[in-house]
């Protein structure tokens, strides 16, 4: 079942999000966007390229004069300027010019890195996003955020680069490893928590279908998340306001990701960060105690962590404060008023944040 969502800005259509169950409709769509006789760089990683790059190359070859694949080593630790430099070198060696196209084929890291390369190469060339992980399909491929980690900071160097198309083939989730799949569920649950209580209930009611990767359920879930994301980025494309709500769980989450040297997945850290944020919301008397425990425990059936051992609370606090979401030294923290309603808070004290971190820090009895 094909679905099409158009992302508008200033009431003008900017790009489509297509939700499909294969790649068949991709060439025709690209033709309709005017891509013919161009060079195409498929930027991917060493996990995704062996599965899908050949198939995509064959489909797109009739549209282009040259097509090549650049696959960089998979993983968040490669989301850096060295990788960007290698990709840009490849673009130069293939004589790509301003009319040529980058196709980002992979998960969140690939989308961010490839999008960033497209944003700076020759002052900007087009990019199409083909997200292959749940996290990228429901969140990171939409809205134009691109970038890399730099020095000690996550996503410190980047650009807003709107894609020309987001093409989602939900069948790619069949080849996704289980841990990655459930990590994406943290971002799915996040939409329910920040803006849509009935969607949150729906996710819980579909728990078994989600486990079984039931095709119709996945399509409906991905579509709903894309619509949530579309609404937010249309209202606030450059994150001057409400778009920051999408960062629920990300401030403490990023700090854990960093302190654990990326051994935990982004979505897993976001789940932990949301638990801490929900705890702080309870302590601020925004959520009731029951609401806090319900939100926390609802990550468990989706195989997401709600506590973590072996962290240094003070280090997490320090990393949290050095996150780029800090604004003039004050952290822009996302808290919950209730399921379906989030808000931005800039008044949290170190002690309140530290208590949130302690809440998710699992300590064995006797330690
Ligand atoms: N992933 C958060 C955003 O796009 O703003």
GROMACS .gro file of C-alpha atoms and ligand atoms in nm:
model
  372
    1UNK     CA    1   0.000   0.000   0.000
    2UNK     CA    2   0.166   0.321  -0.117
    3UNK     CA    3   0.141   0.636   0.091
    4UNK     CA    4   0.251   0.986   0.004
    5UNK     CA    5   0.302   1.274   0.245
    6UNK     CA    6   0.407   1.615   0.117
    7UNK     CA    7   0.621   1.841   0.334
    8UNK     CA    8   0.540   2.209   0.276
    9UNK     CA    9   0.722   2.520   0.382
   10UNK     CA   10   0.556   2.862   0.367
   11UNK     CA   11   0.264   2.676   0.209
   12UNK     CA   12   0.480   2.558  -0.081
   13UNK     CA   13   0.544   2.185  -0.136
   14UNK     CA   14   0.914   2.117  -0.076
   15UNK     CA   15   0.945   1.737  -0.092
   16UNK     CA   16   0.747   1.417  -0.075
   17UNK     CA   17   0.781   1.130   0.167
   18UNK     CA   18   0.685   0.808  -0.013
   19UNK     CA   19   0.606   0.499   0.193
   20UNK     CA   20   0.628   0.182  -0.015
   21UNK     CA   21   0.690  -0.188   0.033
   22UNK     CA   22   0.962  -0.213  -0.234
   23UNK     CA   23   1.188   0.011  -0.444
   24UNK     CA   24   0.990  -0.025  -0.768
   25UNK     CA   25   0.842   0.326  -0.773
   26UNK     CA   26   1.176   0.501  -0.717
   27UNK     CA   27   1.299   0.549  -1.078
   28UNK     CA   28   0.969   0.691  -1.203
   29UNK     CA   29   0.951   0.932  -0.911
   30UNK     CA   30   1.306   1.047  -0.972
   31UNK     CA   31   1.232   1.099  -1.338
   32UNK     CA   32   0.932   1.312  -1.244
   33UNK     CA   33   1.169   1.523  -1.032
   34UNK     CA   34   1.375   1.588  -1.345
   35UNK     CA   35   1.673   1.362  -1.271
   36UNK     CA   36   1.810   1.240  -1.602
   37UNK     CA   37   2.162   1.201  -1.740
   38UNK     CA   38   2.316   1.299  -1.409
   39UNK     CA   39   2.584   1.140  -1.191
   40UNK     CA   40   2.460   0.970  -0.878
   41UNK     CA   41   2.667   0.899  -0.568
   42UNK     CA   42   2.504   0.638  -0.346
   43UNK     CA   43   2.644   0.704   0.000
   44UNK     CA   44   2.592   0.411   0.232
   45UNK     CA   45   2.773   0.208   0.497
   46UNK     CA   46   2.942  -0.129   0.506
   47UNK     CA   47   2.633  -0.297   0.655
   48UNK     CA   48   2.365  -0.161   0.423
   49UNK     CA   49   2.553  -0.132   0.092
   50UNK     CA   50   2.603  -0.509   0.046
   51UNK     CA   51   2.227  -0.563   0.087
   52UNK     CA   52   2.070  -0.285  -0.121
   53UNK     CA   53   2.327  -0.079  -0.315
   54UNK     CA   54   2.338  -0.306  -0.619
   55UNK     CA   55   1.959  -0.320  -0.649
   56UNK     CA   56   1.930   0.060  -0.624
   57UNK     CA   57   2.216   0.109  -0.873
   58UNK     CA   58   2.044  -0.117  -1.128
   59UNK     CA   59   1.715   0.066  -1.088
   60UNK     CA   60   1.873   0.410  -1.125
   61UNK     CA   61   2.131   0.335  -1.395
   62UNK     CA   62   1.896   0.426  -1.682
   63UNK     CA   63   1.859   0.775  -1.531
   64UNK     CA   64   2.224   0.861  -1.511
   65UNK     CA   65   2.554   0.892  -1.690
   66UNK     CA   66   2.749   0.749  -1.397
   67UNK     CA   67   2.655   0.586  -1.068
   68UNK     CA   68   2.891   0.482  -0.794
   69UNK     CA   69   2.870   0.363  -0.435
   70UNK     CA   70   3.068   0.504  -0.145
   71UNK     CA   71   3.030   0.279   0.161
   72UNK     CA   72   3.197   0.398   0.481
   73UNK     CA   73   3.243   0.184   0.794
   74UNK     CA   74   2.914   0.144   0.980
   75UNK     CA   75   2.860   0.296   1.323
   76UNK     CA   76   2.821   0.623   1.508
   77UNK     CA   77   3.198   0.643   1.572
   78UNK     CA   78   3.243   0.708   1.197
   79UNK     CA   79   3.006   1.003   1.196
   80UNK     CA   80   3.293   1.249   1.178
   81UNK     CA   81   3.488   1.487   0.955
   82UNK     CA   82   3.731   1.213   0.840
   83UNK     CA   83   3.441   1.026   0.683
   84UNK     CA   84   3.311   1.349   0.528
   85UNK     CA   85   3.653   1.418   0.380
   86UNK     CA   86   3.673   1.070   0.221
   87UNK     CA   87   3.328   1.106   0.069
   88UNK     CA   88   3.397   1.454  -0.069
   89UNK     CA   89   3.723   1.326  -0.219
   90UNK     CA   90   3.525   1.055  -0.397
   91UNK     CA   91   3.280   1.316  -0.531
   92UNK     CA   92   3.573   1.516  -0.672
   93UNK     CA   93   3.735   1.205  -0.823
   94UNK     CA   94   3.407   1.124  -1.000
   95UNK     CA   95   3.386   1.483  -1.127
   96UNK     CA   96   3.047   1.538  -0.969
   97UNK     CA   97   2.905   1.878  -1.044
   98UNK     CA   98   2.628   2.097  -0.913
   99UNK     CA   99   2.350   1.918  -1.103
  100UNK     CA  100   2.445   1.577  -0.973
  101UNK     CA  101   2.280   1.390  -0.690
  102UNK     CA  102   2.360   1.219  -0.362
  103UNK     CA  103   2.144   0.924  -0.257
  104UNK     CA  104   2.173   0.853   0.117
  105UNK     CA  105   2.106   0.482   0.162
  106UNK     CA  106   2.108   0.362   0.522
  107UNK     CA  107   2.027   0.454   0.880
  108UNK     CA  108   2.055   0.775   1.076
  109UNK     CA  109   2.433   0.805   1.057
  110UNK     CA  110   2.436   0.761   0.678
  111UNK     CA  111   2.154   1.013   0.633
  112UNK     CA  112   2.330   1.270   0.850
  113UNK     CA  113   2.674   1.226   0.691
  114UNK     CA  114   2.555   1.200   0.329
  115UNK     CA  115   2.316   1.493   0.374
  116UNK     CA  116   2.594   1.703   0.519
  117UNK     CA  117   2.829   1.618   0.229
  118UNK     CA  118   2.553   1.716  -0.015
  119UNK     CA  119   2.502   2.043   0.172
  120UNK     CA  120   2.865   2.153   0.140
  121UNK     CA  121   2.984   2.000  -0.188
  122UNK     CA  122   3.008   2.283  -0.442
  123UNK     CA  123   2.799   2.491  -0.200
  124UNK     CA  124   2.520   2.235  -0.211
  125UNK     CA  125   2.389   1.962  -0.440
  126UNK     CA  126   2.064   1.765  -0.422
  127UNK     CA  127   2.013   1.474  -0.187
  128UNK     CA  128   1.752   1.200  -0.172
  129UNK     CA  129   1.708   1.007   0.149
  130UNK     CA  130   1.641   0.631   0.139
  131UNK     CA  131   1.627   0.539   0.509
  132UNK     CA  132   1.663   0.169   0.591
  133UNK     CA  133   1.633   0.165   0.971
  134UNK     CA  134   1.318   0.228   1.172
  135UNK     CA  135   1.482   0.524   1.346
  136UNK     CA  136   1.573   0.688   1.014
  137UNK     CA  137   1.233   0.612   0.858
  138UNK     CA  138   1.033   0.766   1.141
  139UNK     CA  139   1.262   1.055   1.229
  140UNK     CA  140   1.608   1.141   1.105
  141UNK     CA  141   1.552   1.124   0.727
  142UNK     CA  142   1.276   1.387   0.749
  143UNK     CA  143   1.328   1.753   0.823
  144UNK     CA  144   1.670   1.825   0.677
  145UNK     CA  145   1.895   1.798   0.982
  146UNK     CA  146   2.239   1.679   0.873
  147UNK     CA  147   2.579   1.679   1.037
  148UNK     CA  148   2.857   1.500   1.216
  149UNK     CA  149   2.999   1.474   1.566
  150UNK     CA  150   3.293   1.706   1.630
  151UNK     CA  151   3.546   1.712   1.916
  152UNK     CA  152   3.351   1.600   2.220
  153UNK     CA  153   3.013   1.705   2.084
  154UNK     CA  154   2.731   1.520   1.912
  155UNK     CA  155   2.608   1.673   1.585
  156UNK     CA  156   2.819   1.983   1.646
  157UNK     CA  157   2.896   2.053   1.278
  158UNK     CA  158   2.609   2.038   1.034
  159UNK     CA  159   2.355   2.211   0.817
  160UNK     CA  160   1.986   2.211   0.741
  161UNK     CA  161   1.963   2.046   0.401
  162UNK     CA  162   1.614   1.960   0.284
  163UNK     CA  163   1.604   1.641   0.078
  164UNK     CA  164   1.437   1.635  -0.264
  165UNK     CA  165   1.262   1.311  -0.169
  166UNK     CA  166   1.239   1.069   0.121
  167UNK     CA  167   1.171   0.720  -0.013
  168UNK     CA  168   1.081   0.467   0.256
  169UNK     CA  169   1.067   0.098   0.171
  170UNK     CA  170   0.929  -0.056   0.490
  171UNK     CA  171   1.043  -0.402   0.377
  172UNK     CA  172   1.402  -0.299   0.453
  173UNK     CA  173   1.307  -0.340   0.820
  174UNK     CA  174   1.299  -0.717   0.759
  175UNK     CA  175   1.680  -0.718   0.725
  176UNK     CA  176   1.734  -0.490   1.024
  177UNK     CA  177   1.879  -0.658   1.331
  178UNK     CA  178   1.644  -0.684   1.626
  179UNK     CA  179   1.837  -0.447   1.848
  180UNK     CA  180   1.832  -0.172   1.583
  181UNK     CA  181   1.462  -0.230   1.523
  182UNK     CA  182   1.367  -0.187   1.888
  183UNK     CA  183   1.601   0.112   1.922
  184UNK     CA  184   1.385   0.280   1.657
  185UNK     CA  185   1.080   0.215   1.878
  186UNK     CA  186   1.215   0.470   2.128
  187UNK     CA  187   1.160   0.745   1.868
  188UNK     CA  188   0.816   0.601   1.781
  189UNK     CA  189   0.706   0.607   2.148
  190UNK     CA  190   0.852   0.957   2.171
  191UNK     CA  191   0.598   1.095   1.919
  192UNK     CA  192   0.314   0.955   2.129
  193UNK     CA  193   0.459   1.103   2.445
  194UNK     CA  194   0.527   1.452   2.310
  195UNK     CA  195   0.223   1.510   2.090
  196UNK     CA  196  -0.028   1.231   2.048
  197UNK     CA  197  -0.176   1.036   2.341
  198UNK     CA  198  -0.407   0.830   2.119
  199UNK     CA  199  -0.112   0.722   1.903
  200UNK     CA  200   0.068   0.620   2.225
  201UNK     CA  201  -0.229   0.400   2.320
  202UNK     CA  202  -0.239   0.259   1.966
  203UNK     CA  203   0.131   0.160   1.983
  204UNK     CA  204   0.070  -0.023   2.309
  205UNK     CA  205  -0.239  -0.194   2.168
  206UNK     CA  206  -0.034  -0.313   1.868
  207UNK     CA  207   0.260  -0.442   2.074
  208UNK     CA  208   0.236  -0.799   1.940
  209UNK     CA  209   0.196  -0.694   1.577
  210UNK     CA  210   0.498  -0.464   1.619
  211UNK     CA  211   0.701  -0.756   1.759
  212UNK     CA  212   0.598  -0.969   1.461
  213UNK     CA  213   0.679  -0.686   1.217
  214UNK     CA  214   0.329  -0.721   1.075
  215UNK     CA  215   0.345  -0.534   0.743
  216UNK     CA  216   0.017  -0.340   0.773
  217UNK     CA  217   0.094  -0.235   1.132
  218UNK     CA  218   0.446  -0.121   1.044
  219UNK     CA  219   0.320   0.082   0.750
  220UNK     CA  220   0.055   0.250   0.962
  221UNK     CA  221   0.304   0.319   1.239
  222UNK     CA  222   0.571   0.461   1.005
  223UNK     CA  223   0.311   0.674   0.826
  224UNK     CA  224   0.177   0.815   1.152
  225UNK     CA  225   0.527   0.905   1.272
  226UNK     CA  226   0.606   1.071   0.938
  227UNK     CA  227   0.289   1.280   0.968
  228UNK     CA  228   0.387   1.383   1.324
  229UNK     CA  229   0.734   1.480   1.204
  230UNK     CA  230   0.593   1.661   0.899
  231UNK     CA  231   0.366   1.872   1.123
  232UNK     CA  232   0.652   1.970   1.350
  233UNK     CA  233   0.905   2.055   1.078
  234UNK     CA  234   0.649   2.250   0.877
  235UNK     CA  235   0.577   2.466   1.183
  236UNK     CA  236   0.938   2.509   1.287
  237UNK     CA  237   1.184   2.398   1.017
  238UNK     CA  238   1.495   2.548   1.178
  239UNK     CA  239   1.422   2.456   1.541
  240UNK     CA  240   1.354   2.801   1.674
  241UNK     CA  241   1.070   2.668   1.887
  242UNK     CA  242   0.854   2.356   1.900
  243UNK     CA  243   1.086   2.134   1.696
  244UNK     CA  244   1.299   2.111   2.009
  245UNK     CA  245   1.024   1.891   2.159
  246UNK     CA  246   1.159   1.612   1.938
  247UNK     CA  247   1.464   1.619   2.163
  248UNK     CA  248   1.275   1.457   2.451
  249UNK     CA  249   1.524   1.220   2.613
  250UNK     CA  250   1.808   1.335   2.389
  251UNK     CA  251   2.005   1.558   2.627
  252UNK     CA  252   2.077   1.292   2.888
  253UNK     CA  253   2.059   1.030   2.609
  254UNK     CA  254   2.343   1.191   2.413
  255UNK     CA  255   2.551   1.213   2.732
  256UNK     CA  256   2.507   0.839   2.798
  257UNK     CA  257   2.584   0.759   2.434
  258UNK     CA  258   2.908   0.949   2.461
  259UNK     CA  259   3.011   0.817   2.803
  260UNK     CA  260   2.946   0.460   2.691
  261UNK     CA  261   3.159   0.519   2.382
  262UNK     CA  262   2.868   0.444   2.147
  263UNK     CA  263   2.834   0.083   2.266
  264UNK     CA  264   2.466   0.155   2.327
  265UNK     CA  265   2.246   0.250   2.031
  266UNK     CA  266   2.107   0.601   1.996
  267UNK     CA  267   1.749   0.484   2.049
  268UNK     CA  268   1.846   0.287   2.361
  269UNK     CA  269   2.003   0.601   2.508
  270UNK     CA  270   1.696   0.804   2.411
  271UNK     CA  271   1.476   0.557   2.603
  272UNK     CA  272   1.697   0.604   2.912
  273UNK     CA  273   1.689   0.981   2.864
  274UNK     CA  274   1.308   0.979   2.839
  275UNK     CA  275   1.282   0.780   3.164
  276UNK     CA  276   1.503   1.039   3.336
  277UNK     CA  277   1.300   1.326   3.185
  278UNK     CA  278   0.972   1.163   3.294
  279UNK     CA  279   1.113   1.118   3.646
  280UNK     CA  280   1.210   1.486   3.662
  281UNK     CA  281   0.861   1.575   3.531
  282UNK     CA  282   0.709   1.375   3.818
  283UNK     CA  283   0.936   1.544   4.073
  284UNK     CA  284   0.828   1.880   3.928
  285UNK     CA  285   0.468   1.768   3.984
  286UNK     CA  286   0.385   1.777   3.615
  287UNK     CA  287   0.326   1.401   3.593
  288UNK     CA  288   0.172   1.186   3.864
  289UNK     CA  289   0.374   0.904   4.017
  290UNK     CA  290   0.156   0.648   3.833
  291UNK     CA  291   0.206   0.826   3.501
  292UNK     CA  292   0.583   0.822   3.554
  293UNK     CA  293   0.594   0.450   3.627
  294UNK     CA  294   0.363   0.370   3.335
  295UNK     CA  295   0.581   0.567   3.093
  296UNK     CA  296   0.897   0.405   3.229
  297UNK     CA  297   0.763   0.051   3.219
  298UNK     CA  298   0.623   0.083   2.869
  299UNK     CA  299   0.976   0.074   2.723
  300UNK     CA  300   1.027  -0.278   2.861
  301UNK     CA  301   0.796  -0.466   2.620
  302UNK     CA  302   0.981  -0.296   2.334
  303UNK     CA  303   1.313  -0.438   2.457
  304UNK     CA  304   1.441  -0.095   2.554
  305UNK     CA  305   1.645  -0.026   2.868
  306UNK     CA  306   1.500   0.170   3.160
  307UNK     CA  307   1.815   0.160   3.373
  308UNK     CA  308   2.186   0.132   3.319
  309UNK     CA  309   2.478   0.020   3.534
  310UNK     CA  310   2.834   0.134   3.530
  311UNK     CA  311   2.788   0.506   3.469
  312UNK     CA  312   2.942   0.796   3.655
  313UNK     CA  313   2.648   1.023   3.743
  314UNK     CA  314   2.864   1.335   3.767
  315UNK     CA  315   3.024   1.263   3.431
  316UNK     CA  316   2.681   1.223   3.269
  317UNK     CA  317   2.576   1.556   3.424
  318UNK     CA  318   2.889   1.724   3.291
  319UNK     CA  319   2.834   1.580   2.942
  320UNK     CA  320   2.468   1.678   2.958
  321UNK     CA  321   2.568   2.036   3.027
  322UNK     CA  322   2.814   2.040   2.739
  323UNK     CA  323   2.545   1.921   2.493
  324UNK     CA  324   2.485   2.182   2.227
  325UNK     CA  325   2.125   2.213   2.341
  326UNK     CA  326   2.261   2.425   2.626
  327UNK     CA  327   2.164   2.784   2.557
  328UNK     CA  328   2.387   3.044   2.725
  329UNK     CA  329   2.494   2.777   2.976
  330UNK     CA  330   2.131   2.688   3.050
  331UNK     CA  331   2.008   2.353   2.924
  332UNK     CA  332   1.692   2.348   2.713
  333UNK     CA  333   1.534   2.042   2.865
  334UNK     CA  334   1.218   1.874   2.738
  335UNK     CA  335   0.974   1.767   3.010
  336UNK     CA  336   0.629   1.607   3.001
  337UNK     CA  337   0.303   1.759   3.124
  338UNK     CA  338   0.116   1.439   3.048
  339UNK     CA  339   0.123   1.166   2.786
  340UNK     CA  340   0.081   1.355   2.458
  341UNK     CA  341   0.206   1.693   2.584
  342UNK     CA  342   0.568   1.805   2.622
  343UNK     CA  343   0.718   2.144   2.697
  344UNK     CA  344   1.057   2.315   2.698
  345UNK     CA  345   1.208   2.402   3.035
  346UNK     CA  346   1.518   2.613   3.091
  347UNK     CA  347   1.509   2.627   3.468
  348UNK     CA  348   1.631   2.283   3.579
  349UNK     CA  349   1.901   2.285   3.843
  350UNK     CA  350   2.203   2.055   3.837
  351UNK     CA  351   2.056   1.874   4.132
  352UNK     CA  352   1.730   1.799   3.951
  353UNK     CA  353   1.918   1.667   3.647
  354UNK     CA  354   2.148   1.464   3.869
  355UNK     CA  355   1.848   1.309   4.044
  356UNK     CA  356   1.708   1.210   3.702
  357UNK     CA  357   2.041   1.046   3.616
  358UNK     CA  358   2.050   0.865   3.952
  359UNK     CA  359   1.699   0.733   3.890
  360UNK     CA  360   1.815   0.544   3.578
  361UNK     CA  361   2.147   0.437   3.733
  362UNK     CA  362   2.106   0.075   3.834
  363UNK     CA  363   2.319  -0.012   4.134
  364UNK     CA  364   2.354  -0.373   4.253
  365UNK     CA  365   2.263  -0.427   4.619
  366UNK     CA  366   2.571  -0.391   4.836
  367UNK     CA  367   2.759  -0.161   4.595
  368LIG     N1  368   1.558   1.430   1.512
  368LIG     C1  369   1.516   1.552   1.567
  368LIG     C2  370   1.483   1.655   1.463
  368LIG     O1  371   1.481   1.626   1.345
  368LIG     O2  372   1.462   1.768   1.498
   0.00000   0.00000   0.00000
